[in-house]
Amino acid sequence: MGDASDTEHLTTETTPTLQTNKRRRKKSLVWEHFTIEAASGGCTRACCKLCKQTFAYSSGSKVAGTSHLKRHIVLGSCPKLKMEKKQLALTSGLKADGEATEQPLKRRYRSNLNALFDHELSCENLAKMIILHEYPLHMVEQPAVMAFVHSLQPRFKMPSYSEIDGEILAIYHKEKQNLMQVFGTYTGRISLTIGLWTTSQTLGYVCLTGQFIDSDWKLHRRMLNFMMVSSPHSENALSEVIGISLSEWNMKSKLFTITLDNNCSSHDIYSANLRDYLSNKNMLVLKGQLFVVRCYAHILNVIAQDVIASIHGIIYNIRESVKFVKVSPAREEKFADIALQLEIPSTKSLSLDVAIQWNTTYHMLVAALEYKQPFTVLESLDENYNEAPTPEDWKKVEIVCTYLKLLYDSANVVMATADPTANIFFQEAWKIQLELTNGIASEDVIVSTTAKDMHEKFDKYWRDCSLVLAIAVVMDPRFKMKLVEFSFSKLYGEDAAGYIKLVDDSIHELYLEYVNQPLALTPAYEQQGGEANIIGEADNGTNDNEVIRPLTPSTTTSAGDGLLDFDIYISEMAVNHSSKSELEQYLEEALVPRIQEFDILNWWKLNTIKYPTLSKMARDVLSIPMSMVNSGSSIFGPGTGSRVLDEYRSSLRPEIVEALFCAKDWLQCLPTMTEPPPSNAIVKMEF
């Protein structure tokens, strides 16, 4: 191994036969100044071409790296390089006014490593680091930070607070222009989410985020504005912010829906007549019936917190009981012995909850339920323990856990999808609505009371959002109208037909609005001369992308065989068949099999040519943000509610706060900064 390693690192000057070596060539710029020489013991050393000093490079299979070699060249440790620089300075001379004279056209030795330093790029990267990692801006004036940066690159001049402030604003404006260009060429509609941020003062911020699906059927979510308002909960605050944002982004004609969290009242929007204004200008689809959407994660959180609060006294006793057992190993062992004697089959372990995460409270209650007998026995054996819940308390906990499981399972389905599209929420929502409706009719008073309290708030969500939820699931080829019909029949019984008709009428009306929009010709359509009728195949669901042209007398090859009437008959049949709309063809075709790996966006991407108009409608509907929880965030906590801006950010100017929040969101969507693209590369998003 040692001899082979030595041979690999010999210079081409001493061993020209090594030019055929297939190993990757060294790309570091230091090898313009160093050669590799073999040393004793299977080692190699790097030799400076100028001063002939040697440095450790490899020992067997271990390579020392090139950092120490760079320092030798860049920091001027090489005596020969120092001397040449001094001579160069003397020979070049200075003009009388102090400006340096023109440098020689050629230098014998030039450090490419020094030429790589770009002060402007370094300042920009520093600003991006502050944005992405939420560092305080004044870090640039901290002595320790300045010393550290100076040790890395003495030539870098640390920007002042005001300079880094300007650098951040420049990045914000640059990225904003890029995003505005994207939206300017985007032909679909964009749905907004509205979130509130509060401060320790009476001021607040409104965060607007746009969600859309691009022409490659990828789901995107981009922050648009983070605007300060003097009274975030005032009657017209949201309306004013939404109006300003729509005008700023030239998005009034592209607005589809607005999703609000639990702290945003739809009354704010209605009272300012924003909805009516946009509807009258024909800017909203279905006359604004889909305009306001409620956050699904929020309604789950609100109901879960309410049902937990309904038994807060019992939960307190259980929490204290768990603490009592887990506070000492001796008590845990004693409790385990009691459970063993009672032959408790549980495999769960007692755990404490985090109050603001209702799923942890649910897990605590579920585990404690299985040990209700050991807790009762422990109370009779240990005089220091007197927190055991009563049998009636345990019954309430059991019923509460039954309904919490319903919410918990639904939340997990939503969280399991990295980028949830609107179609997945209907199935979750109608199941909860059905279980709560059935629970109200229970003869058990505790069950009916618990279900009634939960149903009161969820039913309002269902009434507000069931139409948009249903339209979204119709765009799922695995369900279409069939799931709507099935679920409504269970929910509404004899009255189901009226609710089903409402959904069917709405989706046909929405489709007609898209039909009346100008349709850009697809490449396949253009190849047919722009006159081909794009129709679906038979209901067997095969050959999704087939384009069939109806026969006409002019296209027949046997016009003189006496079958002209037959040709006309075939043509009329084709015309009659193609008179069905894309929506009707889609709804009549067989359902796509339900498989776990089904990708609805990819399905629509593959069927865009077959359904050119309906696919545009599906793209807008599926991009509606039914939940405001971002990818990677927990759906079980208050993260989607009114959040609080920390003291430092609250002290900054509103424009820099907006720049920090928005720029962070936009930069995170760009390629990683650890491996920047080549300087001549153009990074862009295509639609």
GROMACS .gro file of N, CA and C in nm, residues 130 479 585:
model
    9
  130ILE      N    1  -2.700   3.608   0.851
  130ILE     CA    2  -2.781   3.674   0.955
  130ILE      C    3  -2.929   3.651   0.930
  479PHE      N    4  -6.159   0.932  -0.598
  479PHE     CA    5  -6.286   0.950  -0.528
  479PHE      C    6  -6.393   1.021  -0.612
  585GLN      N    7  -6.658   1.391  -1.880
  585GLN     CA    8  -6.576   1.273  -1.911
  585GLN      C    9  -6.500   1.227  -1.787
   0.00000   0.00000   0.00000
